[in-house]
Amino acid sequence: MARDLTQTQLLTELEPVAAREVDRHLAMAKDWHPHDYVPWDEGSNFALLGGIDWDPQQSRLSEVAKAAMITNLLTEDNLPSYHREIAESFSQDGAWGTWVGRWTAEEAKHSIVMRDYLVVTRGVDPVALENDRMTHMGNGFAAPSQLHEHDGAGFLHSVAYVSFQELATRVSHRNTGKVCDDPIADRMLARVSADENLHMIFYRNMCAAALDLAPDQAVEAIANVIMNFRMPGYSMPNFRRHGVLMAKHGIYDLRQHLEEVVGPVVRKWNLLDRNDFGPCGETARERLAAFLHKLETVDVPRFEEQRDRALSRERARAEVLTAT
């Protein structure tokens, strides 16, 4: 029977892969500067400096775009907590430390550019946004609870989680850019999405290497992450209300989660067809296969039916208001 590897053993064995992936990332990443994506000439002072404070009429964003921008920005704001989680699960030495530092620096650009855009264009209430940032960052972030407490679980759960989370964030940013009805916002969030995609590739490739090294441990972690997945912003104010609005209007919904996030990564790893699992790994894979089947055949159709009914009711109410 294969022996479970400790976190130290996993990190040591996988460090050469991490070094190659860091080199690949640095070769592919493109330098960009947040200030280049902000329409500074639209800015004006607020009341404290003799200008005018925010008013809802100043925003050109729809309610859906506001909800998505706020959710995505507050998610990016919690970077200190994410850095702590990654640094503790990985290492601050060697290739691991290089990656943690580089990833953190790149992620910081996302909150900088999005906040600057929203404040300069007066897209959302800056006071409410700051209050929510204080609350969300005060709550912090903790990785989903680990069902298996063996020594390597922290690293494996972390690398599995971010393999899906980075791709989910990419989808959400990209679709948010489209609903803003502003070519500047669309271009800005396309740039952010490109970063998220490269981050996803690093983590996805590291998780693939972990599957080859410790298949049973890795597939257990992956199954746990998929079956208990939550977006990292779940503790922010109004997360549920904004999430429902985003799902109803196609920014990030259950079908996108299955078909654009979970499905492609699972197929990339050949997770459901590989033959190197032991009894524990097979059990985890069977649980995962059953979960994905239910998601596809029951949960997604049910969500879409409920969403379509809700949108139909909204359209009917809008027609009544227009008629009167």
PDB file of C-alpha atoms in Angstrom:
ATOM      1  CA  MET A   1       0.000   0.000   0.000  1.00  0.00           C
ATOM      2  CA  ALA A   2       1.357   3.413  -0.972  1.00  0.00           C
ATOM      3  CA  ARG A   3       2.463   5.569   1.935  1.00  0.00           C
ATOM      4  CA  ASP A   4       0.981   9.024   2.349  1.00  0.00           C
ATOM      5  CA  LEU A   5       3.555  11.730   1.781  1.00  0.00           C
ATOM      6  CA  THR A   6       3.960  14.511   4.293  1.00  0.00           C
ATOM      7  CA  GLN A   7       3.684  18.134   3.247  1.00  0.00           C
ATOM      8  CA  THR A   8       7.463  18.512   3.478  1.00  0.00           C
ATOM      9  CA  GLN A   9       7.975  15.471   1.253  1.00  0.00           C
ATOM     10  CA  LEU A  10       5.470  16.739  -1.298  1.00  0.00           C
ATOM     11  CA  LEU A  11       7.082  20.174  -1.435  1.00  0.00           C
ATOM     12  CA  THR A  12      10.581  18.681  -1.752  1.00  0.00           C
ATOM     13  CA  GLU A  13       9.613  16.248  -4.513  1.00  0.00           C
ATOM     14  CA  LEU A  14       7.650  18.848  -6.450  1.00  0.00           C
ATOM     15  CA  GLU A  15      10.078  21.765  -6.172  1.00  0.00           C
ATOM     16  CA  PRO A  16      11.797  21.000  -9.528  1.00  0.00           C
ATOM     17  CA  VAL A  17       8.361  21.126 -11.171  1.00  0.00           C
ATOM     18  CA  ALA A  18       7.628  24.391  -9.389  1.00  0.00           C
ATOM     19  CA  ALA A  19      10.917  25.836 -10.667  1.00  0.00           C
ATOM     20  CA  ARG A  20      10.034  24.910 -14.266  1.00  0.00           C
ATOM     21  CA  GLU A  21       6.545  26.337 -13.876  1.00  0.00           C
ATOM     22  CA  VAL A  22       7.881  29.600 -12.457  1.00  0.00           C
ATOM     23  CA  ASP A  23      10.215  29.918 -15.454  1.00  0.00           C
ATOM     24  CA  ARG A  24       7.351  29.171 -17.829  1.00  0.00           C
ATOM     25  CA  HIS A  25       5.162  31.749 -16.118  1.00  0.00           C
ATOM     26  CA  LEU A  26       7.799  34.471 -16.230  1.00  0.00           C
ATOM     27  CA  ALA A  27       8.370  33.783 -19.918  1.00  0.00           C
ATOM     28  CA  MET A  28       4.651  34.099 -20.696  1.00  0.00           C
ATOM     29  CA  ALA A  29       3.603  36.911 -18.344  1.00  0.00           C
ATOM     30  CA  LYS A  30       3.342  40.402 -19.829  1.00  0.00           C
ATOM     31  CA  ASP A  31       4.207  43.457 -17.778  1.00  0.00           C
ATOM     32  CA  TRP A  32       1.389  45.961 -17.459  1.00  0.00           C
ATOM     33  CA  HIS A  33       0.691  48.991 -15.297  1.00  0.00           C
ATOM     34  CA  PRO A  34      -2.617  49.707 -13.572  1.00  0.00           C
ATOM     35  CA  HIS A  35      -2.477  53.445 -14.251  1.00  0.00           C
ATOM     36  CA  ASP A  36      -2.625  52.806 -18.005  1.00  0.00           C
ATOM     37  CA  TYR A  37      -6.142  51.342 -17.729  1.00  0.00           C
ATOM     38  CA  VAL A  38      -7.810  54.175 -15.781  1.00  0.00           C
ATOM     39  CA  PRO A  39      -9.519  57.179 -17.499  1.00  0.00           C
ATOM     40  CA  TRP A  40      -7.976  59.773 -15.207  1.00  0.00           C
ATOM     41  CA  ASP A  41      -9.427  62.727 -17.127  1.00  0.00           C
ATOM     42  CA  GLU A  42     -12.892  61.704 -15.916  1.00  0.00           C
ATOM     43  CA  GLY A  43     -11.884  62.223 -12.287  1.00  0.00           C
ATOM     44  CA  SER A  44     -12.868  65.081  -9.973  1.00  0.00           C
ATOM     45  CA  ASN A  45     -12.488  65.960  -6.311  1.00  0.00           C
ATOM     46  CA  PHE A  46     -14.880  64.822  -3.610  1.00  0.00           C
ATOM     47  CA  ALA A  47     -16.416  67.176  -1.044  1.00  0.00           C
ATOM     48  CA  LEU A  48     -13.514  67.132   1.422  1.00  0.00           C
ATOM     49  CA  LEU A  49     -11.341  68.827  -1.213  1.00  0.00           C
ATOM     50  CA  GLY A  50     -14.029  71.182  -2.447  1.00  0.00           C
ATOM     51  CA  GLY A  51     -15.725  68.929  -4.955  1.00  0.00           C
ATOM     52  CA  ILE A  52     -18.956  66.937  -4.894  1.00  0.00           C
ATOM     53  CA  ASP A  53     -19.501  63.635  -3.112  1.00  0.00           C
ATOM     54  CA  TRP A  54     -20.834  60.555  -4.881  1.00  0.00           C
ATOM     55  CA  ASP A  55     -24.418  60.396  -6.054  1.00  0.00           C
ATOM     56  CA  PRO A  56     -26.088  57.357  -7.663  1.00  0.00           C
ATOM     57  CA  GLN A  57     -26.869  59.380 -10.764  1.00  0.00           C
ATOM     58  CA  GLN A  58     -23.145  59.720 -11.464  1.00  0.00           C
ATOM     59  CA  SER A  59     -22.721  56.000 -12.192  1.00  0.00           C
ATOM     60  CA  ARG A  60     -23.047  54.702 -15.728  1.00  0.00           C
ATOM     61  CA  LEU A  61     -23.012  51.069 -14.561  1.00  0.00           C
ATOM     62  CA  SER A  62     -26.098  48.885 -14.438  1.00  0.00           C
ATOM     63  CA  GLU A  63     -27.084  47.273 -11.139  1.00  0.00           C
ATOM     64  CA  VAL A  64     -25.733  43.955 -12.405  1.00  0.00           C
ATOM     65  CA  ALA A  65     -22.405  45.530 -13.372  1.00  0.00           C
ATOM     66  CA  LYS A  66     -22.163  47.296 -10.011  1.00  0.00           C
ATOM     67  CA  ALA A  67     -22.796  44.066  -8.110  1.00  0.00           C
ATOM     68  CA  ALA A  68     -20.217  42.196 -10.168  1.00  0.00           C
ATOM     69  CA  MET A  69     -17.558  44.908  -9.942  1.00  0.00           C
ATOM     70  CA  ILE A  70     -17.985  45.243  -6.171  1.00  0.00           C
ATOM     71  CA  THR A  71     -17.883  41.468  -5.670  1.00  0.00           C
ATOM     72  CA  ASN A  72     -14.820  41.014  -7.840  1.00  0.00           C
ATOM     73  CA  LEU A  73     -12.966  43.960  -6.300  1.00  0.00           C
ATOM     74  CA  LEU A  74     -13.671  42.950  -2.703  1.00  0.00           C
ATOM     75  CA  THR A  75     -12.533  39.441  -3.578  1.00  0.00           C
ATOM     76  CA  GLU A  76      -9.220  40.828  -4.847  1.00  0.00           C
ATOM     77  CA  ASP A  77      -8.926  43.054  -1.772  1.00  0.00           C
ATOM     78  CA  ASN A  78      -8.524  40.054   0.527  1.00  0.00           C
ATOM     79  CA  LEU A  79      -5.068  39.327  -0.905  1.00  0.00           C
ATOM     80  CA  PRO A  80      -3.277  39.438   2.481  1.00  0.00           C
ATOM     81  CA  SER A  81      -5.339  36.455   3.650  1.00  0.00           C
ATOM     82  CA  TYR A  82      -4.728  34.553   0.413  1.00  0.00           C
ATOM     83  CA  HIS A  83      -1.010  35.265   0.660  1.00  0.00           C
ATOM     84  CA  ARG A  84      -0.964  33.870   4.181  1.00  0.00           C
ATOM     85  CA  GLU A  85      -2.789  30.700   3.113  1.00  0.00           C
ATOM     86  CA  ILE A  86      -0.489  30.087   0.152  1.00  0.00           C
ATOM     87  CA  ALA A  87       2.696  30.913   2.053  1.00  0.00           C
ATOM     88  CA  GLU A  88       1.756  28.546   4.864  1.00  0.00           C
ATOM     89  CA  SER A  89       0.751  25.714   2.526  1.00  0.00           C
ATOM     90  CA  PHE A  90       3.697  26.129   0.165  1.00  0.00           C
ATOM     91  CA  SER A  91       7.024  27.493   1.360  1.00  0.00           C
ATOM     92  CA  GLN A  92       8.858  30.794   1.384  1.00  0.00           C
ATOM     93  CA  ASP A  93      12.082  29.197   0.196  1.00  0.00           C
ATOM     94  CA  GLY A  94      13.393  28.300  -3.261  1.00  0.00           C
ATOM     95  CA  ALA A  95      11.040  28.134  -6.236  1.00  0.00           C
ATOM     96  CA  TRP A  96       8.024  28.044  -3.940  1.00  0.00           C
ATOM     97  CA  GLY A  97       8.984  31.334  -2.326  1.00  0.00           C
ATOM     98  CA  THR A  98       9.670  32.910  -5.713  1.00  0.00           C
ATOM     99  CA  TRP A  99       6.203  31.916  -6.898  1.00  0.00           C
ATOM    100  CA  VAL A 100       4.403  33.089  -3.759  1.00  0.00           C
ATOM    101  CA  GLY A 101       6.047  36.512  -4.031  1.00  0.00           C
ATOM    102  CA  ARG A 102       5.455  36.893  -7.750  1.00  0.00           C
ATOM    103  CA  TRP A 103       1.839  35.709  -7.561  1.00  0.00           C
ATOM    104  CA  THR A 104       1.099  38.096  -4.698  1.00  0.00           C
ATOM    105  CA  ALA A 105       2.623  41.065  -6.529  1.00  0.00           C
ATOM    106  CA  GLU A 106       0.662  40.332  -9.697  1.00  0.00           C
ATOM    107  CA  GLU A 107      -2.612  39.855  -7.820  1.00  0.00           C
ATOM    108  CA  ALA A 108      -2.174  43.189  -6.058  1.00  0.00           C
ATOM    109  CA  LYS A 109      -2.452  44.969  -9.407  1.00  0.00           C
ATOM    110  CA  HIS A 110      -6.021  43.722  -9.795  1.00  0.00           C
ATOM    111  CA  SER A 111      -7.458  45.515  -6.780  1.00  0.00           C
ATOM    112  CA  ILE A 112      -5.431  48.641  -7.571  1.00  0.00           C
ATOM    113  CA  VAL A 113      -6.726  49.021 -11.112  1.00  0.00           C
ATOM    114  CA  MET A 114     -10.329  48.104 -10.336  1.00  0.00           C
ATOM    115  CA  ARG A 115     -10.602  50.504  -7.403  1.00  0.00           C
ATOM    116  CA  ASP A 116      -8.977  53.344  -9.308  1.00  0.00           C
ATOM    117  CA  TYR A 117     -11.379  52.802 -12.195  1.00  0.00           C
ATOM    118  CA  LEU A 118     -14.457  52.746  -9.966  1.00  0.00           C
ATOM    119  CA  VAL A 119     -13.444  55.814  -7.953  1.00  0.00           C
ATOM    120  CA  VAL A 120     -12.407  57.900 -10.957  1.00  0.00           C
ATOM    121  CA  THR A 121     -15.529  57.054 -12.972  1.00  0.00           C
ATOM    122  CA  ARG A 122     -17.754  57.192  -9.865  1.00  0.00           C
ATOM    123  CA  GLY A 123     -19.115  53.803 -10.776  1.00  0.00           C
ATOM    124  CA  VAL A 124     -20.078  52.831  -7.213  1.00  0.00           C
ATOM    125  CA  ASP A 125     -20.437  54.520  -3.833  1.00  0.00           C
ATOM    126  CA  PRO A 126     -16.813  54.849  -2.616  1.00  0.00           C
ATOM    127  CA  VAL A 127     -17.833  55.158   1.054  1.00  0.00           C
ATOM    128  CA  ALA A 128     -19.928  51.981   0.980  1.00  0.00           C
ATOM    129  CA  LEU A 129     -17.153  50.258  -0.946  1.00  0.00           C
ATOM    130  CA  GLU A 130     -14.578  51.214   1.690  1.00  0.00           C
ATOM    131  CA  ASN A 131     -16.842  50.133   4.530  1.00  0.00           C
ATOM    132  CA  ASP A 132     -17.347  46.748   2.877  1.00  0.00           C
ATOM    133  CA  ARG A 133     -13.601  46.423   2.303  1.00  0.00           C
ATOM    134  CA  MET A 134     -12.944  46.986   5.983  1.00  0.00           C
ATOM    135  CA  THR A 135     -15.507  44.367   6.937  1.00  0.00           C
ATOM    136  CA  HIS A 136     -14.353  41.804   4.384  1.00  0.00           C
ATOM    137  CA  MET A 137     -10.655  42.133   5.121  1.00  0.00           C
ATOM    138  CA  GLY A 138     -11.442  42.075   8.833  1.00  0.00           C
ATOM    139  CA  ASN A 139     -13.224  38.758   8.324  1.00  0.00           C
ATOM    140  CA  GLY A 140     -10.241  37.437   6.372  1.00  0.00           C
ATOM    141  CA  PHE A 141     -10.245  34.174   4.446  1.00  0.00           C
ATOM    142  CA  ALA A 142      -9.736  30.596   5.502  1.00  0.00           C
ATOM    143  CA  ALA A 143      -9.509  27.704   3.079  1.00  0.00           C
ATOM    144  CA  PRO A 144     -12.515  25.325   3.077  1.00  0.00           C
ATOM    145  CA  SER A 145     -12.343  22.806   5.917  1.00  0.00           C
ATOM    146  CA  GLN A 146     -10.213  19.795   5.202  1.00  0.00           C
ATOM    147  CA  LEU A 147     -11.904  16.434   5.606  1.00  0.00           C
ATOM    148  CA  HIS A 148      -8.597  14.611   5.846  1.00  0.00           C
ATOM    149  CA  GLU A 149      -6.037  15.791   8.339  1.00  0.00           C
ATOM    150  CA  HIS A 150      -2.982  13.811   7.200  1.00  0.00           C
ATOM    151  CA  ASP A 151       0.195  15.819   6.975  1.00  0.00           C
ATOM    152  CA  GLY A 152       0.091  16.581   3.258  1.00  0.00           C
ATOM    153  CA  ALA A 153      -3.512  17.750   3.172  1.00  0.00           C
ATOM    154  CA  GLY A 154      -2.763  21.475   3.505  1.00  0.00           C
ATOM    155  CA  PHE A 155      -0.659  21.728   0.368  1.00  0.00           C
ATOM    156  CA  LEU A 156      -2.834  19.413  -1.717  1.00  0.00           C
ATOM    157  CA  HIS A 157      -6.075  21.143  -0.782  1.00  0.00           C
ATOM    158  CA  SER A 158      -4.562  24.554  -1.433  1.00  0.00           C
ATOM    159  CA  VAL A 159      -3.175  23.708  -4.862  1.00  0.00           C
ATOM    160  CA  ALA A 160      -6.397  21.934  -5.858  1.00  0.00           C
ATOM    161  CA  TYR A 161      -8.558  24.832  -4.671  1.00  0.00           C
ATOM    162  CA  VAL A 162      -6.659  27.537  -6.535  1.00  0.00           C
ATOM    163  CA  SER A 163      -6.619  25.410  -9.712  1.00  0.00           C
ATOM    164  CA  PHE A 164     -10.379  25.913  -9.854  1.00  0.00           C
ATOM    165  CA  GLN A 165     -10.670  29.258  -8.088  1.00  0.00           C
ATOM    166  CA  GLU A 166      -8.288  31.103 -10.408  1.00  0.00           C
ATOM    167  CA  LEU A 167     -10.202  29.890 -13.438  1.00  0.00           C
ATOM    168  CA  ALA A 168     -13.530  30.790 -11.827  1.00  0.00           C
ATOM    169  CA  THR A 169     -12.226  34.285 -11.113  1.00  0.00           C
ATOM    170  CA  ARG A 170     -11.040  34.598 -14.702  1.00  0.00           C
ATOM    171  CA  VAL A 171     -14.546  33.759 -15.986  1.00  0.00           C
ATOM    172  CA  SER A 172     -16.170  36.200 -13.567  1.00  0.00           C
ATOM    173  CA  HIS A 173     -13.838  39.086 -14.451  1.00  0.00           C
ATOM    174  CA  ARG A 174     -14.179  38.511 -18.177  1.00  0.00           C
ATOM    175  CA  ASN A 175     -17.968  38.432 -18.093  1.00  0.00           C
ATOM    176  CA  THR A 176     -18.095  41.436 -15.786  1.00  0.00           C
ATOM    177  CA  GLY A 177     -16.138  43.429 -18.345  1.00  0.00           C
ATOM    178  CA  LYS A 178     -18.734  42.588 -20.967  1.00  0.00           C
ATOM    179  CA  VAL A 179     -21.722  43.786 -18.905  1.00  0.00           C
ATOM    180  CA  CYS A 180     -20.115  47.120 -17.955  1.00  0.00           C
ATOM    181  CA  ASP A 181     -20.954  48.522 -21.394  1.00  0.00           C
ATOM    182  CA  ASP A 182     -17.687  50.448 -21.308  1.00  0.00           C
ATOM    183  CA  PRO A 183     -14.758  49.555 -23.569  1.00  0.00           C
ATOM    184  CA  ILE A 184     -12.295  50.821 -20.952  1.00  0.00           C
ATOM    185  CA  ALA A 185     -13.697  48.508 -18.258  1.00  0.00           C
ATOM    186  CA  ASP A 186     -13.842  45.644 -20.721  1.00  0.00           C
ATOM    187  CA  ARG A 187     -10.195  46.106 -21.680  1.00  0.00           C
ATOM    188  CA  MET A 188      -9.129  46.461 -18.051  1.00  0.00           C
ATOM    189  CA  LEU A 189     -10.868  43.270 -16.939  1.00  0.00           C
ATOM    190  CA  ALA A 190      -9.611  41.373 -19.985  1.00  0.00           C
ATOM    191  CA  ARG A 191      -6.094  42.252 -18.801  1.00  0.00           C
ATOM    192  CA  VAL A 192      -6.890  41.071 -15.266  1.00  0.00           C
ATOM    193  CA  SER A 193      -8.426  37.871 -16.657  1.00  0.00           C
ATOM    194  CA  ALA A 194      -5.263  37.119 -18.604  1.00  0.00           C
ATOM    195  CA  ASP A 195      -3.287  37.196 -15.346  1.00  0.00           C
ATOM    196  CA  GLU A 196      -5.780  34.882 -13.672  1.00  0.00           C
ATOM    197  CA  ASN A 197      -5.481  32.425 -16.538  1.00  0.00           C
ATOM    198  CA  LEU A 198      -1.701  32.224 -16.210  1.00  0.00           C
ATOM    199  CA  HIS A 199      -2.030  31.741 -12.456  1.00  0.00           C
ATOM    200  CA  MET A 200      -4.508  28.944 -13.054  1.00  0.00           C
ATOM    201  CA  ILE A 201      -2.086  27.199 -15.418  1.00  0.00           C
ATOM    202  CA  PHE A 202       0.659  27.237 -12.775  1.00  0.00           C
ATOM    203  CA  TYR A 203      -1.587  25.702 -10.127  1.00  0.00           C
ATOM    204  CA  ARG A 204      -3.234  23.267 -12.530  1.00  0.00           C
ATOM    205  CA  ASN A 205       0.167  21.979 -13.662  1.00  0.00           C
ATOM    206  CA  MET A 206       1.373  21.682 -10.068  1.00  0.00           C
ATOM    207  CA  CYS A 207      -1.733  19.722  -9.156  1.00  0.00           C
ATOM    208  CA  ALA A 208      -1.181  17.450 -12.171  1.00  0.00           C
ATOM    209  CA  ALA A 209       2.340  16.729 -10.917  1.00  0.00           C
ATOM    210  CA  ALA A 210       0.954  16.008  -7.447  1.00  0.00           C
ATOM    211  CA  LEU A 211      -1.495  13.550  -9.004  1.00  0.00           C
ATOM    212  CA  ASP A 212       1.399  11.688 -10.595  1.00  0.00           C
ATOM    213  CA  LEU A 213       3.426  11.728  -7.374  1.00  0.00           C
ATOM    214  CA  ALA A 214       0.695  10.894  -4.846  1.00  0.00           C
ATOM    215  CA  PRO A 215      -2.430   9.968  -6.814  1.00  0.00           C
ATOM    216  CA  ASP A 216      -4.643   8.797  -3.949  1.00  0.00           C
ATOM    217  CA  GLN A 217      -3.866  11.779  -1.734  1.00  0.00           C
ATOM    218  CA  ALA A 218      -4.291  14.220  -4.598  1.00  0.00           C
ATOM    219  CA  VAL A 219      -7.607  12.868  -5.874  1.00  0.00           C
ATOM    220  CA  GLU A 220      -9.020  12.878  -2.356  1.00  0.00           C
ATOM    221  CA  ALA A 221      -8.080  16.554  -2.040  1.00  0.00           C
ATOM    222  CA  ILE A 222      -9.515  17.377  -5.469  1.00  0.00           C
ATOM    223  CA  ALA A 223     -12.802  15.607  -4.737  1.00  0.00           C
ATOM    224  CA  ASN A 224     -13.064  17.408  -1.413  1.00  0.00           C
ATOM    225  CA  VAL A 225     -12.437  20.793  -3.038  1.00  0.00           C
ATOM    226  CA  ILE A 226     -14.917  20.297  -5.884  1.00  0.00           C
ATOM    227  CA  MET A 227     -17.661  18.936  -3.675  1.00  0.00           C
ATOM    228  CA  ASN A 228     -17.287  21.743  -1.107  1.00  0.00           C
ATOM    229  CA  PHE A 229     -16.272  24.574  -3.429  1.00  0.00           C
ATOM    230  CA  ARG A 230     -17.019  28.163  -2.437  1.00  0.00           C
ATOM    231  CA  MET A 231     -15.726  31.308  -4.052  1.00  0.00           C
ATOM    232  CA  PRO A 232     -13.192  33.143  -1.862  1.00  0.00           C
ATOM    233  CA  GLY A 233     -15.455  36.151  -1.364  1.00  0.00           C
ATOM    234  CA  TYR A 234     -18.138  34.217   0.481  1.00  0.00           C
ATOM    235  CA  SER A 235     -17.632  36.189   3.719  1.00  0.00           C
ATOM    236  CA  MET A 236     -18.053  39.664   2.190  1.00  0.00           C
ATOM    237  CA  PRO A 237     -21.159  41.799   2.831  1.00  0.00           C
ATOM    238  CA  ASN A 238     -24.026  41.129   0.378  1.00  0.00           C
ATOM    239  CA  PHE A 239     -22.161  38.206  -1.197  1.00  0.00           C
ATOM    240  CA  ARG A 240     -25.257  36.044  -1.564  1.00  0.00           C
ATOM    241  CA  ARG A 241     -27.441  38.822  -2.990  1.00  0.00           C
ATOM    242  CA  HIS A 242     -24.771  39.911  -5.457  1.00  0.00           C
ATOM    243  CA  GLY A 243     -23.980  36.301  -6.345  1.00  0.00           C
ATOM    244  CA  VAL A 244     -27.611  35.595  -7.184  1.00  0.00           C
ATOM    245  CA  LEU A 245     -27.752  38.695  -9.382  1.00  0.00           C
ATOM    246  CA  MET A 246     -24.544  37.680 -11.163  1.00  0.00           C
ATOM    247  CA  ALA A 247     -25.815  34.139 -11.703  1.00  0.00           C
ATOM    248  CA  LYS A 248     -29.170  35.321 -13.042  1.00  0.00           C
ATOM    249  CA  HIS A 249     -27.468  37.490 -15.647  1.00  0.00           C
ATOM    250  CA  GLY A 250     -24.781  35.104 -16.854  1.00  0.00           C
ATOM    251  CA  ILE A 251     -21.674  36.492 -15.167  1.00  0.00           C
ATOM    252  CA  TYR A 252     -20.998  33.366 -13.136  1.00  0.00           C
ATOM    253  CA  ASP A 253     -23.597  30.645 -12.791  1.00  0.00           C
ATOM    254  CA  LEU A 254     -23.742  26.936 -12.072  1.00  0.00           C
ATOM    255  CA  ARG A 255     -23.462  25.830 -15.700  1.00  0.00           C
ATOM    256  CA  GLN A 256     -20.429  28.045 -16.234  1.00  0.00           C
ATOM    257  CA  HIS A 257     -18.927  26.604 -13.064  1.00  0.00           C
ATOM    258  CA  LEU A 258     -19.392  23.081 -14.419  1.00  0.00           C
ATOM    259  CA  GLU A 259     -18.616  23.601 -18.109  1.00  0.00           C
ATOM    260  CA  GLU A 260     -15.995  26.373 -18.037  1.00  0.00           C
ATOM    261  CA  VAL A 261     -14.211  25.663 -14.754  1.00  0.00           C
ATOM    262  CA  VAL A 262     -14.582  22.193 -13.240  1.00  0.00           C
ATOM    263  CA  GLY A 263     -15.047  20.196 -16.427  1.00  0.00           C
ATOM    264  CA  PRO A 264     -12.027  21.466 -18.392  1.00  0.00           C
ATOM    265  CA  VAL A 265      -9.646  21.027 -15.449  1.00  0.00           C
ATOM    266  CA  VAL A 266     -10.917  17.536 -14.609  1.00  0.00           C
ATOM    267  CA  ARG A 267     -10.493  16.534 -18.255  1.00  0.00           C
ATOM    268  CA  LYS A 268      -7.018  18.073 -18.423  1.00  0.00           C
ATOM    269  CA  TRP A 269      -5.980  15.804 -15.551  1.00  0.00           C
ATOM    270  CA  ASN A 270      -7.785  12.824 -17.133  1.00  0.00           C
ATOM    271  CA  LEU A 271      -9.140  12.381 -13.642  1.00  0.00           C
ATOM    272  CA  LEU A 272     -12.062  10.103 -14.417  1.00  0.00           C
ATOM    273  CA  ASP A 273     -10.146   7.734 -16.709  1.00  0.00           C
ATOM    274  CA  ARG A 274      -6.654   7.314 -15.239  1.00  0.00           C
ATOM    275  CA  ASN A 275      -5.752   3.917 -13.790  1.00  0.00           C
ATOM    276  CA  ASP A 276      -3.167   4.626 -11.093  1.00  0.00           C
ATOM    277  CA  PHE A 277      -5.440   5.011  -8.068  1.00  0.00           C
ATOM    278  CA  GLY A 278      -5.478   2.640  -5.115  1.00  0.00           C
ATOM    279  CA  PRO A 279      -8.624   1.736  -3.159  1.00  0.00           C
ATOM    280  CA  CYS A 280      -8.850   5.103  -1.380  1.00  0.00           C
ATOM    281  CA  GLY A 281      -8.330   7.003  -4.613  1.00  0.00           C
ATOM    282  CA  GLU A 282     -10.929   4.929  -6.438  1.00  0.00           C
ATOM    283  CA  THR A 283     -13.450   5.640  -3.697  1.00  0.00           C
ATOM    284  CA  ALA A 284     -12.760   9.382  -3.954  1.00  0.00           C
ATOM    285  CA  ARG A 285     -13.043   9.281  -7.741  1.00  0.00           C
ATOM    286  CA  GLU A 286     -16.354   7.412  -7.584  1.00  0.00           C
ATOM    287  CA  ARG A 287     -17.744   9.980  -5.167  1.00  0.00           C
ATOM    288  CA  LEU A 288     -16.567  12.758  -7.449  1.00  0.00           C
ATOM    289  CA  ALA A 289     -18.036  11.140 -10.579  1.00  0.00           C
ATOM    290  CA  ALA A 290     -21.404  10.751  -8.859  1.00  0.00           C
ATOM    291  CA  PHE A 291     -21.286  14.365  -7.695  1.00  0.00           C
ATOM    292  CA  LEU A 292     -20.479  15.682 -11.183  1.00  0.00           C
ATOM    293  CA  HIS A 293     -23.240  13.541 -12.729  1.00  0.00           C
ATOM    294  CA  LYS A 294     -25.799  14.984 -10.306  1.00  0.00           C
ATOM    295  CA  LEU A 295     -24.508  18.492 -10.933  1.00  0.00           C
ATOM    296  CA  GLU A 296     -24.952  18.058 -14.682  1.00  0.00           C
ATOM    297  CA  THR A 297     -28.277  16.211 -14.739  1.00  0.00           C
ATOM    298  CA  VAL A 298     -30.106  17.623 -11.716  1.00  0.00           C
ATOM    299  CA  ASP A 299     -28.586  20.733 -10.165  1.00  0.00           C
ATOM    300  CA  VAL A 300     -27.758  22.740 -13.299  1.00  0.00           C
ATOM    301  CA  PRO A 301     -31.148  22.135 -15.021  1.00  0.00           C
ATOM    302  CA  ARG A 302     -32.952  22.982 -11.772  1.00  0.00           C
ATOM    303  CA  PHE A 303     -30.971  26.213 -11.395  1.00  0.00           C
ATOM    304  CA  GLU A 304     -31.669  27.219 -15.008  1.00  0.00           C
ATOM    305  CA  GLU A 305     -35.374  26.518 -14.645  1.00  0.00           C
ATOM    306  CA  GLN A 306     -35.558  28.675 -11.515  1.00  0.00           C
ATOM    307  CA  ARG A 307     -33.460  31.409 -13.140  1.00  0.00           C
ATOM    308  CA  ASP A 308     -35.628  31.507 -16.259  1.00  0.00           C
ATOM    309  CA  ARG A 309     -38.784  31.823 -14.156  1.00  0.00           C
ATOM    310  CA  ALA A 310     -37.257  34.671 -12.160  1.00  0.00           C
ATOM    311  CA  LEU A 311     -36.150  36.514 -15.299  1.00  0.00           C
ATOM    312  CA  SER A 312     -39.585  36.032 -16.829  1.00  0.00           C
ATOM    313  CA  ARG A 313     -41.199  37.589 -13.767  1.00  0.00           C
ATOM    314  CA  GLU A 314     -38.775  40.519 -13.950  1.00  0.00           C
ATOM    315  CA  ARG A 315     -39.594  41.124 -17.604  1.00  0.00           C
ATOM    316  CA  ALA A 316     -43.312  40.996 -16.877  1.00  0.00           C
ATOM    317  CA  ARG A 317     -42.982  43.559 -14.073  1.00  0.00           C
ATOM    318  CA  ALA A 318     -40.891  45.814 -16.315  1.00  0.00           C
ATOM    319  CA  GLU A 319     -43.535  45.651 -19.053  1.00  0.00           C
ATOM    320  CA  VAL A 320     -46.249  46.604 -16.569  1.00  0.00           C
ATOM    321  CA  LEU A 321     -44.225  49.573 -15.345  1.00  0.00           C
ATOM    322  CA  THR A 322     -43.520  50.664 -18.915  1.00  0.00           C
ATOM    323  CA  ALA A 323     -47.183  50.432 -19.822  1.00  0.00           C
ATOM    324  CA  THR A 324     -48.225  52.587 -16.884  1.00  0.00           C
TER     325      THR A 324
END
